[in-house]
Coordinates of C-alpha atoms in Angstrom, one line a residue:
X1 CA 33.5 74.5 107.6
X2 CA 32.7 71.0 108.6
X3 CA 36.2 69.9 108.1
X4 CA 35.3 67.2 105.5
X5 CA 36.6 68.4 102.4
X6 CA 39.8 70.7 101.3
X7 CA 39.5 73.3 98.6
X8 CA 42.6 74.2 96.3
X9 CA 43.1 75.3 92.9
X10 CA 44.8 73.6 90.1
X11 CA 45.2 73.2 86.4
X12 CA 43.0 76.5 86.8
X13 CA 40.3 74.8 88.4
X14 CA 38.7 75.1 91.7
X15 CA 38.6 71.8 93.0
X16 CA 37.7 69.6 96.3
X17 CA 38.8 66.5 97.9
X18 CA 37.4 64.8 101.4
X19 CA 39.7 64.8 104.2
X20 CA 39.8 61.2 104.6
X21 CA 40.6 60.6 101.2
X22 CA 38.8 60.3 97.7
X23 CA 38.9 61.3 94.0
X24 CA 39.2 65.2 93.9
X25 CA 36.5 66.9 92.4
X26 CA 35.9 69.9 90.1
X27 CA 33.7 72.6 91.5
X28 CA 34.5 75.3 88.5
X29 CA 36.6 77.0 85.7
X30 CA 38.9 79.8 87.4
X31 CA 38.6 83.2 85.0
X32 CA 42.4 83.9 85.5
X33 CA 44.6 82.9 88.5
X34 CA 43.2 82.3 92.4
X35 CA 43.9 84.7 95.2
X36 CA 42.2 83.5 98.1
X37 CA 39.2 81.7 99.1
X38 CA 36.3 81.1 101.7
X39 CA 33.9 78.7 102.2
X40 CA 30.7 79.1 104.5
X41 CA 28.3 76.8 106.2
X42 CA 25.3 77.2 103.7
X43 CA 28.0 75.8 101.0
X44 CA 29.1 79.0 99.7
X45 CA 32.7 79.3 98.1
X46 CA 33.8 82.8 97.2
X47 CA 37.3 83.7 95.8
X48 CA 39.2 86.4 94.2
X49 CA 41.5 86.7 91.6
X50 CA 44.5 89.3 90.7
X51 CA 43.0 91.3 87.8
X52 CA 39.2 91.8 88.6
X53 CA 36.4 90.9 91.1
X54 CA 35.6 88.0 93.6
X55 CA 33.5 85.0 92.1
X56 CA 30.7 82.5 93.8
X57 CA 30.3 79.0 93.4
X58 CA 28.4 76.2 95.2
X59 CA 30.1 73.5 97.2
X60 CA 28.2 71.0 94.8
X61 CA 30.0 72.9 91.5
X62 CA 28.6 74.7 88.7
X63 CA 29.9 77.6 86.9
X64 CA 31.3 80.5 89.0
X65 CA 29.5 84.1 89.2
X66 CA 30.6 87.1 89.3
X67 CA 30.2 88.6 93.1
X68 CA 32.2 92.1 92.9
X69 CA 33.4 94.4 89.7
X70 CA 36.8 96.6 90.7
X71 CA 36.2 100.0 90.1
X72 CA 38.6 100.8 87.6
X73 CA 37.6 104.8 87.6
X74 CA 38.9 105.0 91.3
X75 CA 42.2 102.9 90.1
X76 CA 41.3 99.1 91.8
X77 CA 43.5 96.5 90.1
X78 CA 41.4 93.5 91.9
X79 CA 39.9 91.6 94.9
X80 CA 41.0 88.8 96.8
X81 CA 42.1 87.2 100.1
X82 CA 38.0 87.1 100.9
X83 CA 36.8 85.8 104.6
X84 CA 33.4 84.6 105.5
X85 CA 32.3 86.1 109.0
X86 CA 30.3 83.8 110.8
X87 CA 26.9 85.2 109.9
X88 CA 27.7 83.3 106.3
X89 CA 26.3 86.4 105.1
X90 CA 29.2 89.0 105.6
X91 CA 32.5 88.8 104.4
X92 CA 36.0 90.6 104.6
X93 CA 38.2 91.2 101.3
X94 CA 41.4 93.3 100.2
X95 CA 41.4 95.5 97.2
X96 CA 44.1 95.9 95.1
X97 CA 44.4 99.5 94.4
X98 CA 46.6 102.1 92.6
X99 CA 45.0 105.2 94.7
X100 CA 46.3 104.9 98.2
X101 CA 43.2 106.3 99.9
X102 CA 41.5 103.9 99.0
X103 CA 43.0 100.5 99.4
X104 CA 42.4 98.3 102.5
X105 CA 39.9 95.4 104.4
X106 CA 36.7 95.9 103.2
X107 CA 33.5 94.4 104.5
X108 CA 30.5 93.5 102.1
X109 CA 27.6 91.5 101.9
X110 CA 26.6 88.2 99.3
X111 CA 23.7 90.4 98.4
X112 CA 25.3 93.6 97.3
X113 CA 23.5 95.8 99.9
X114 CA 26.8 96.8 102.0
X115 CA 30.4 97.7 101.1
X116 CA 32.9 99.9 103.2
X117 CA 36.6 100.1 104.2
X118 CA 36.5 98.8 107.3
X119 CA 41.1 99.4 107.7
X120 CA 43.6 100.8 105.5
X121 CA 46.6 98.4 105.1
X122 CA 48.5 96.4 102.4
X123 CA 47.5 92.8 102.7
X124 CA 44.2 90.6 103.4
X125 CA 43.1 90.0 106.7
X126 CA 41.3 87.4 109.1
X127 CA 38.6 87.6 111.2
X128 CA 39.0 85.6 115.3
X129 CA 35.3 85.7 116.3
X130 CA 34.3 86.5 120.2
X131 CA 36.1 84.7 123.2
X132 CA 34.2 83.3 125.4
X133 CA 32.8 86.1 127.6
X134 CA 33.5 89.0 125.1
X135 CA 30.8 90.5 123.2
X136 CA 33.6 91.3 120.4
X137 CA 35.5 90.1 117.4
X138 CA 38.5 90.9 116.0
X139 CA 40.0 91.5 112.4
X140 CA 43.5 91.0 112.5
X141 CA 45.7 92.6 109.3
X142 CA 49.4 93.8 108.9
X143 CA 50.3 97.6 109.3
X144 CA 53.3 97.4 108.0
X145 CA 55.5 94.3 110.2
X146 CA 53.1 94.6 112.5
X147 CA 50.5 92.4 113.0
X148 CA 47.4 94.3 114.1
X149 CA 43.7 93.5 115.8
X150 CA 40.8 95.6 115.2
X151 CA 37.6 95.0 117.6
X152 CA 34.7 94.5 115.7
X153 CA 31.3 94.3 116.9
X154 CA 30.3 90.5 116.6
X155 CA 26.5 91.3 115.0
X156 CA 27.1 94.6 113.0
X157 CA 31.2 93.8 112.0
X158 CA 31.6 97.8 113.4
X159 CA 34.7 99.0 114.2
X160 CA 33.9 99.6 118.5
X161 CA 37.5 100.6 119.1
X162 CA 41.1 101.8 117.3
X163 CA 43.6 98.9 116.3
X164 CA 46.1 97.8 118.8
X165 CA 49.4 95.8 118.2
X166 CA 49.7 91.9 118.7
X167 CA 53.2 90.7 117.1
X168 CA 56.1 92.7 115.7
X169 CA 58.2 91.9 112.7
X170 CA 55.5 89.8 111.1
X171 CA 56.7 88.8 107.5
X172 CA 54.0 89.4 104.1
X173 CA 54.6 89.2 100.3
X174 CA 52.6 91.3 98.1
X175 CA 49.1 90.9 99.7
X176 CA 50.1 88.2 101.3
X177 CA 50.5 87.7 105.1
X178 CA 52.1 85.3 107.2
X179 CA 49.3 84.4 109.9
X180 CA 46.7 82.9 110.6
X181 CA 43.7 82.6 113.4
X182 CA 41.4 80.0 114.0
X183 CA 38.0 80.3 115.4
X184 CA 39.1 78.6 119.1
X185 CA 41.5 81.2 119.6
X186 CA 45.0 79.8 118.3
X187 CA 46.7 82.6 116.3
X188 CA 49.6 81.5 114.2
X189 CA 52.5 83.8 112.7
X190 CA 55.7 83.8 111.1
X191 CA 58.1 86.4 111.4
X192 CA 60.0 87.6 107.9
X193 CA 60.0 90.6 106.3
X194 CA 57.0 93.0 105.4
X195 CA 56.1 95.2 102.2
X196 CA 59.0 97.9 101.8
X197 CA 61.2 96.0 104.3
X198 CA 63.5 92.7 102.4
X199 CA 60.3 90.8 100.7
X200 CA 62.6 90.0 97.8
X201 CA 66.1 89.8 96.7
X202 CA 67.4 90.4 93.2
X203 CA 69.9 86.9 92.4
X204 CA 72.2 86.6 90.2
X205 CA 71.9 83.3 88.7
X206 CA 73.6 81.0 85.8
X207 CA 72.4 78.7 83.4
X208 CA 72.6 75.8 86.1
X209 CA 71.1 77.8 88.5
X210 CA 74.2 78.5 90.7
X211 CA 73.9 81.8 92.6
X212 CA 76.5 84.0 91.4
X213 CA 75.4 86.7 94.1
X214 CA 73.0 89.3 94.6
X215 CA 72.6 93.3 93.3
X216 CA 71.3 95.6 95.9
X217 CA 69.7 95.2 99.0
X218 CA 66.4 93.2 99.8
X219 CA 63.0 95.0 98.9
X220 CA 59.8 95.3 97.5
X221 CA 60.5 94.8 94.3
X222 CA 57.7 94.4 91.7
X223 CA 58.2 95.5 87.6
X224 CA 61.6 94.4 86.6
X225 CA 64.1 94.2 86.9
X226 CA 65.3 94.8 83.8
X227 CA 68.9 95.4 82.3
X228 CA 69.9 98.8 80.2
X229 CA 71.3 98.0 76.7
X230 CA 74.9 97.8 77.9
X231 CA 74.4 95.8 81.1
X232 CA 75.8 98.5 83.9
X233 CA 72.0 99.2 85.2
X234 CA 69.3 97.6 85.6
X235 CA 66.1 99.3 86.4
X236 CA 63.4 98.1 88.7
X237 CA 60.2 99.3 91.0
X238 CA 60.0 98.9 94.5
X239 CA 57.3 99.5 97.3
X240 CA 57.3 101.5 100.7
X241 CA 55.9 100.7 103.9
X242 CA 53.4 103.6 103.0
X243 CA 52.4 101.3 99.8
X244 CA 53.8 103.4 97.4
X245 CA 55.8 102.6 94.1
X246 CA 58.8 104.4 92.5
X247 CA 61.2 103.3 90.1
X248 CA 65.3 102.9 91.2
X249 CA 67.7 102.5 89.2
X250 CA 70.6 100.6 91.1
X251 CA 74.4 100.2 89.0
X252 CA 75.3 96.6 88.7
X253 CA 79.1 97.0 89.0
X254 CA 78.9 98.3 92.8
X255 CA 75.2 97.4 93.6
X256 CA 74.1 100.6 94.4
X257 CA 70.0 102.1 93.9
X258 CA 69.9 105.6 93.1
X259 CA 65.8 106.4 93.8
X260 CA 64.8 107.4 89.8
X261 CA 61.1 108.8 90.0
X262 CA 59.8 111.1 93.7
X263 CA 56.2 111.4 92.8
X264 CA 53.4 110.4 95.7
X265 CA 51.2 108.0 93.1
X266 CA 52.2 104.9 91.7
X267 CA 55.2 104.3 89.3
X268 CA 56.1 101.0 87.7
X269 CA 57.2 98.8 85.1
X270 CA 60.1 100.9 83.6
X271 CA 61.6 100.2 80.0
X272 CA 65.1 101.0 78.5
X273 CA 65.7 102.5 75.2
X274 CA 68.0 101.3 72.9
X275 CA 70.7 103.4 73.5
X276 CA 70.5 103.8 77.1
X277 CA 69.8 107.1 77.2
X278 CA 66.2 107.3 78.3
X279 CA 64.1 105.3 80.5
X280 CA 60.0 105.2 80.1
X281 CA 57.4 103.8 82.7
X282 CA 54.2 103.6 83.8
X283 CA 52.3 105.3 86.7
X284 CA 49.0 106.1 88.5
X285 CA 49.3 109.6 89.8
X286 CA 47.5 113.6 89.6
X287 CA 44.7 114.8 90.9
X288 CA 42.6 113.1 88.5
X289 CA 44.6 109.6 89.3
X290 CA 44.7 108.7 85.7
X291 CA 47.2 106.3 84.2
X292 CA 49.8 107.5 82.1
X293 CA 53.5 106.4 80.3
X294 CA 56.3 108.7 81.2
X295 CA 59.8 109.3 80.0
X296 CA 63.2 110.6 81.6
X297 CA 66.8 110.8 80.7
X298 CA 68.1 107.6 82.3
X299 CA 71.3 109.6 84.3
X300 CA 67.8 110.9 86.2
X301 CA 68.5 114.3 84.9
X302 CA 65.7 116.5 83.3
X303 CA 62.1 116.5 83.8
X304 CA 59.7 113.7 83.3
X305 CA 57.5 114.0 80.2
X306 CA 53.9 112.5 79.5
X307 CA 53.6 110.6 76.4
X308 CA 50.3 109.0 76.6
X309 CA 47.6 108.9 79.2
X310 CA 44.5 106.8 79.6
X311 CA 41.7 105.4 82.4
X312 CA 42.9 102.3 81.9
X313 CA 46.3 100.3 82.9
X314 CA 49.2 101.0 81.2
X315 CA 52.5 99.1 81.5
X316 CA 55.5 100.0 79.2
X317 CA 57.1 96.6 77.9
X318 CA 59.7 97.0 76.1
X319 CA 61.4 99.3 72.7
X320 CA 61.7 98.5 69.3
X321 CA 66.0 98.1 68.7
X322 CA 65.4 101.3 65.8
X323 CA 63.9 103.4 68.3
X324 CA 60.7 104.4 66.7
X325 CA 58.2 102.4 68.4
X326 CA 57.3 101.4 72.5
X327 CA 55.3 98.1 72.9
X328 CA 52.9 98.5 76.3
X329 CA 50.2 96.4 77.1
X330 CA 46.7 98.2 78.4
X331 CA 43.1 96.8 79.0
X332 CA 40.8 96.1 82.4
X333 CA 41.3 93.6 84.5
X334 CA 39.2 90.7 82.5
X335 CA 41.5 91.4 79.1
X336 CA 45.0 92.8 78.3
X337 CA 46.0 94.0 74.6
X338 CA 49.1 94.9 73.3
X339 CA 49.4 98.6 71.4
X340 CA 52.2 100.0 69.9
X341 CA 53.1 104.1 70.4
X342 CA 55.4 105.8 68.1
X343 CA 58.3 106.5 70.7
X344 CA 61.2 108.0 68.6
X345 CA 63.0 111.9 70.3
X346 CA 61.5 113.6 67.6
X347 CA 57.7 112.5 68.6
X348 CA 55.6 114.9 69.5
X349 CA 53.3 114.0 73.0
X350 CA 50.3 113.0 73.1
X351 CA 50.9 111.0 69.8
X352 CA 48.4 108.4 68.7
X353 CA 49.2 104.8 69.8
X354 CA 47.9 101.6 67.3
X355 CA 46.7 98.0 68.6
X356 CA 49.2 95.3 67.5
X357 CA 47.2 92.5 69.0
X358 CA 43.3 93.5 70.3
X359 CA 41.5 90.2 70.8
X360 CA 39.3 88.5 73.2
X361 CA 41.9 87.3 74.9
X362 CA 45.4 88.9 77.7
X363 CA 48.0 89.4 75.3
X364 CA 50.9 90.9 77.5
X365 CA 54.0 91.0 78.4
X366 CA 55.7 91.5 74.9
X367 CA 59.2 91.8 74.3
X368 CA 60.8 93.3 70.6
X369 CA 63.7 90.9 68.8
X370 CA 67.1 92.1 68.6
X371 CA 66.3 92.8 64.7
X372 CA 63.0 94.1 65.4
X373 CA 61.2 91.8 62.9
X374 CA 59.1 89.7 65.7
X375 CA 57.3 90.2 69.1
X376 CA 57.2 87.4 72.3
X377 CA 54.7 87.8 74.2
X378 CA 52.2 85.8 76.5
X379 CA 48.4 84.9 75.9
X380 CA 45.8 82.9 77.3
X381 CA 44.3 82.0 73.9
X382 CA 43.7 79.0 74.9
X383 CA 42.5 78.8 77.9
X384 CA 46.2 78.9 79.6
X385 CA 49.2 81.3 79.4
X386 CA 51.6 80.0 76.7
X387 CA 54.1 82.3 74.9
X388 CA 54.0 83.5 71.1
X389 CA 56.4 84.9 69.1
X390 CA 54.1 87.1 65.6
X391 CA 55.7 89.1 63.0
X392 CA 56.2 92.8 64.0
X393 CA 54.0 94.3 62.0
X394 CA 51.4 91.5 63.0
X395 CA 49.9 89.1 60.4
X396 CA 52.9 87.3 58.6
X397 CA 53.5 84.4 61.0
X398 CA 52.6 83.1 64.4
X399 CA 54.4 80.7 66.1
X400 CA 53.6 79.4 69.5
X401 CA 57.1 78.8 71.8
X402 CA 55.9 77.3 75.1
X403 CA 54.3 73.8 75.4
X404 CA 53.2 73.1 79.4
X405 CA 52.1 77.0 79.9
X406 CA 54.2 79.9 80.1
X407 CA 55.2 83.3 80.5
X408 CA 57.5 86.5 81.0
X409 CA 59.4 86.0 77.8
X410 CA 62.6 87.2 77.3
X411 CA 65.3 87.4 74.2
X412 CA 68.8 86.5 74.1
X413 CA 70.7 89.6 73.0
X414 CA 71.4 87.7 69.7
X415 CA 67.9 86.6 68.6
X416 CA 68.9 83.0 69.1
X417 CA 67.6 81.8 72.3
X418 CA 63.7 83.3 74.2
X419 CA 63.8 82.2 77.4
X420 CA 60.4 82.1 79.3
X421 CA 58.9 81.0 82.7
X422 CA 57.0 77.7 82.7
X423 CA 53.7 77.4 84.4
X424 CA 55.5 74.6 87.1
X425 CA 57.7 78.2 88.1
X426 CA 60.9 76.9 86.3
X427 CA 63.3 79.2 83.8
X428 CA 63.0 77.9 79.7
X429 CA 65.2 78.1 77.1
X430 CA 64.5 77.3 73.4
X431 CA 66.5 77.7 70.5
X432 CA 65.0 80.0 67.7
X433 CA 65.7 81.2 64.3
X434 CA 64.1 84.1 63.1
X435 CA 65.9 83.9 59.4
X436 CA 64.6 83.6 56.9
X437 CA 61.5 82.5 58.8
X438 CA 61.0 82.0 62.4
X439 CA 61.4 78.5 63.7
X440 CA 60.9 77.2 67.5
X441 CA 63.1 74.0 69.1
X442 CA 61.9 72.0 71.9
X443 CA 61.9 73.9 75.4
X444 CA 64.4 73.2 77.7
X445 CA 64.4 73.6 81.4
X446 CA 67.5 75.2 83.2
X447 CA 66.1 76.1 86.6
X448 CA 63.4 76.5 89.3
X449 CA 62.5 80.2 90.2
X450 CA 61.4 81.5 93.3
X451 CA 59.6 85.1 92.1
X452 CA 57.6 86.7 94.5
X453 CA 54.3 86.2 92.9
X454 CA 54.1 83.2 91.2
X455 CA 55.3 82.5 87.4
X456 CA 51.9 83.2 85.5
X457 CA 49.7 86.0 87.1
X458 CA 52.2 89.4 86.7
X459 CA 51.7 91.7 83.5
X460 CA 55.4 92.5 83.8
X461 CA 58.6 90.5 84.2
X462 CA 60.3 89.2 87.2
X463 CA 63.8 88.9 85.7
X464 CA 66.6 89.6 83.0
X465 CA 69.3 88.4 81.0
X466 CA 72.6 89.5 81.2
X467 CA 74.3 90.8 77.6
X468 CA 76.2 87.0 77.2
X469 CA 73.3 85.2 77.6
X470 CA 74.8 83.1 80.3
X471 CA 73.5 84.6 83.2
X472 CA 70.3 86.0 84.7
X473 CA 69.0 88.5 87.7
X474 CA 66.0 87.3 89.0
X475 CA 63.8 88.6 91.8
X476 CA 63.3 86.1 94.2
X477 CA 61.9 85.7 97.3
X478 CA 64.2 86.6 99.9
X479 CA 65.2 83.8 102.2
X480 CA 68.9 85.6 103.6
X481 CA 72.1 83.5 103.2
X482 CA 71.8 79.5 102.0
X483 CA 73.1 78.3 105.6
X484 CA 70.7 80.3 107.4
X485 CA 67.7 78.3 109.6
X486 CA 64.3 78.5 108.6
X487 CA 62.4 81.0 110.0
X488 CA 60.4 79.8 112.9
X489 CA 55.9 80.1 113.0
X490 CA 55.2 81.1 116.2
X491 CA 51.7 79.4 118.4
X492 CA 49.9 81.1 120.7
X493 CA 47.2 78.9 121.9
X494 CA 44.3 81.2 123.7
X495 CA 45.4 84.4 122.4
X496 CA 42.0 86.4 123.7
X497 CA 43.8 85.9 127.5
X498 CA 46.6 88.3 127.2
X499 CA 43.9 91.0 126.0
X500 CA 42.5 90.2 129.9
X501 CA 45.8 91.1 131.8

C-alpha cells in the first residue's frame, strides 16, 4: 500500500522485493499454487489458491494461516482473486464453485464474523473506492464481456443500487479478468474474449512446435482435450456464458463439435474407452448436487448411466487398454488420490472402487500404459509436482520421470515415449522402456505451451497426442491468426466523471 515493496510468487513461495531495488525476500511456503493476492496497510497479505481456502501472512513473513475453508458440501472448488477494501478489515473474494447458485464476489471479514454474496459472476473483482464528492464505492466484476460496476456503500460494502455497464467485450480466462482500477480513479481494460465466448483455441502442433492448424472453433475449453483410440474424435469440456460445463465431442477430420452431454450441472473431464465405443466423465449435478462418474455410448446415442457417486471431486482419467478398470482421481481440495473402479460392460453400477495410491500427498492426473503394466501420473511428494510412472498393481517399482517439476503426463501410443508439461510451461519428451523393467532417459524439451491455466495447478490435461506420436492438440490460449496486432488495453483516467453526465 505504500508502494515500497512488490509481492509475487515463485519457486512456490510468497516473496517481496523493494521497489527501488534489493535482495527479494521470502515471506512464506505457498500450500499449492497462488491465485491472487492483497496486501493492506496494517501489513496484512491474504491470498488464495485453486483447490481450497485463502491464507494470511504478515508483511514481515512467517508461516501462512489458514483464513477461509471451501465448503465442499455446497460444491466450492476454492477461493481466490481476494481484495482488501480500505477499512483493511473487509475484503472481496471469488469462489470457485460447481453449484451455480452459489458462485460469485463475496465479501468477508479477517475475523470470521461476516460472509455473503455480494454478485453472481464468473471471475474476481476489484473494488474503485468513493470519488471525490460521492458518498459511494464501486465493485467492478465481468458479467459475461461485460465489464460491470456495482455501488457499494463506502462504510457498510452494501449493495445501495443494481449493476450498470461500463465497457463491452472485455476479455477474461477462467477467473481471470482483464482490468484493473486504481484507487485515484484510472480504470484499465483490455478487450478479448470472455468465458463461453473464444478464451482458448485447440492447436494442432508438431514436435518443433510448428502450428499445423486448429480443430473447432475458439471456446471455453477446460478437461481435455483428449483423442478417441483411433484418432477421428477428440473429446473435450467447454463453458457457457451462464458458467456452465458440458462435454462436446468435435470430429477431427472436418472440425466439427457435436454438444455430447445437455444436463444443467456441471460436466467434465471425459475419458475414452479402449475401443472407442464409450465415453465416461465426471459431473456435479441433481438435486442433491453430488459428484458422480457417468458413462455413454460415444456416437451420443443411449442414456447416460451412473457408475459411482461421491461428496467429493471426481475426475475420470483415463482406461486401462483391457477394459476392466477406470483410473480417476478424487479427494478435497488440500489432497488428491488416485482409485481404481472396475469399469468393464459387464459391471454392475454402483460397483466398489479401490485406492491405487492414498497418501498424504495430490496424486493426480494418471494415465494407463499401452500394455497396461504401469501408471504416469503427477505428485507433489516432494514439495513440487514432478511426474511418476509405479507398477499397475502398485508396489513393484517407482520411478520418477520429470526433473525441474512437472505435469499432465501423457503416453506415446507405443509405450516408448511419456511426454509431460514442465513447471517453466514447456512440452517434455523422455524415452522410456517398460520391458523387462521400466527405465527413464533424460527429459527433453520440444516446445513452449500456452494452456489456459498455467502448466501445474489443473487435475486434468490440457492436451493430446495424435496416434503417430508426431503431433499434438493442445489448448491454448486464443490469440487469432499469427499476423494479427496485439490487442490494445484501453485508459480511462477519471472514470467516476462519466457516471456525472
Amino acid at each position: 500500500p505504500d508502494s515500497r515493496f512488490i509481492g509475487f510468487l515463485v519457486g512456490g513461495k510468497v516473496m517481496k522485493i523493494e521497489a527501488a531495488g534489493g535482495p527479494p525476500q521470502t515471506l512464506c511456503e505457498v500450500p499449492g499454487d497462488l491465485i491472487g493476492g492483497s496486501w493492506n496497510r496494517d501489513g496484512v497479505i491474504i491470498f488464495g489458491t485453486p483447490d481450497g481456502g485463502l491464507f494470511r501472512v504478515s508483511q514481515a513473513g512467517g508461516v501462512a494461516a489458514r483464513l477461509t475453508t471451501s465448503d465442499e458440501a455446497h460444491g466450492e472448488l476454492g477461493h481466490g482473486r481476494p481484495w482488501f477494501l480500505p477499512d483493511g478489515r473487509h475484503y472481496l473474494y471469488f469462489s470457485r464453485t460447481d453449484n451455480p447458485e452459489a458462485v460469485g464476489i463475496y465479501l468477508a471479514t479477517l475475523d470470521g464474523t461476516e460472509r455473503k454474496r455480494l454478485v453472481a459472476t464468473n471471475h474476481g473483482g476489484a473494488y474503485a473506492p468513493p470519488a471525490a464528492g460521492s458518498e459511494n464505492g464501486h465493485l467492478l466484476f465481468l458479467r459475461g464481456g461485460t465489464l460491470m460496476a456495482l455501488p457499494l456503500d463506502a462504510r457498510r460494502f452494501e449493495p445501495v443500487g443494481e449493476p450498470f455497464p461500463l465497457a463491452e467485450q472485455v476479455g477474461s480466462m477462467l477467473a481471470t479478468e482483464f482490468f484493473s482500477v486504481s484507487a485515484n480513479g484510472v480504470l484499465a481494460y483490455r478487450n478479448g474474449s470472455a468465458i463461453g465466448g473464444g478464451g482458448s483455441q485447440l492447436v494442432w502442433f508438431d514436435r518443433q512446435g510448428k502450428s499445423l492448424g486448429t480443430l473447432g472453433p475458439p471456446g471455453s475449453y477446460g478437461g481435455g482435450p483428449t483423442l478417441s483410440p483411433d484418432g477421428n474424435r477428440a473429446a473435450v469440456d467447454q463453458g457457457d456464458a451462464a458458467g456452465n460445463r458440458n462435454v462436446w465431442v468435435l470430429d477431427v477430420a472436418r472440425g466439427v463439435p457435436t454438444r455430447f452431454t445437455f444436463d444443467s450441472g456441471q460436466d467434465f473431464s471425459p475419458a475414452w474407452s479402449p475401443d472407442g465405443t464409450r465415453l465416461v466423465f465426471g459431473s456435479f449435478r441433481g438435486a442433491g448436487a453430488a459428484f458422480g462418474i457417468y458413462q455413454r455410448d460415444s456416437s451420443g446415442t443411449g442414456k447416460e448411466e451412473l457408475l459411482l457417486q461421491s461428496s467429493l471431486p471426481m475426475d475420470p482419467n483415463s482406461w486401462s487398454p483391457d477394459g476392466r478398470y477406470l483410473l480417476y482421481s478424487t479427494g478435497n481440495k488440500s489432497k488428491r488420490d488416485l482409485w481404481v473402479l472396475p469399469a468393464t460392460a459387464r459391471t454392475p453400477p454402483g460397483s466398489k472402487p479401490t485406492p491405487y495410491l492414498q497418501g498424504p500427498y495430490n496424486e493426480q492426473q494418471g494415465q494407463f500404459s499401452p500394455d497396461g503394466h504401469w501408471i504416469a501420473y503427477s505428485s507433489d511428494e516432494t514439495g513440487s509436482y514432478q511426474v511418476y510412472v509405479q507398477s499397475f498393481p502398485a508396489g513393484a517399482a517407482k520411478v520418477q520421470v520429470s526433473t525441474a517439476g512437472g505435469s499432465q503426463p501423457r503416453w506415446r501410443r507405443d509405450g516408448k515415449e511419456i511426454f509431460y508439461i514442465s513447471a517453466d510451461a514447456r512440452l517434455t519428451a523422455v524415452a522410456v522402456k517398460t520391458e523387462p523393467r521400466f527405465e527413464a532417459g533424460a527429459p527433453h524439451a520440444l516446445f513452449d505451451v500456452r494452456t489456459p491455466a498455467g502448466p501445474l495447478i489443473d487435475w486434468f490435461s490440457h492436451y493430446d497426442v495424435a496416434v503417430d506420436g508426431k503431433r499434438f492438440l493442445v489448448n491454448t490460449v486464443a490469440t487469432g491468426s499469427a499476423a494479427s496486432a496485439p490487442t490494445p488495453i484501453t485508459v480511462i483516467v477519471n472514470w467516476p466523471a462519466a457516471l456525472k453526465r
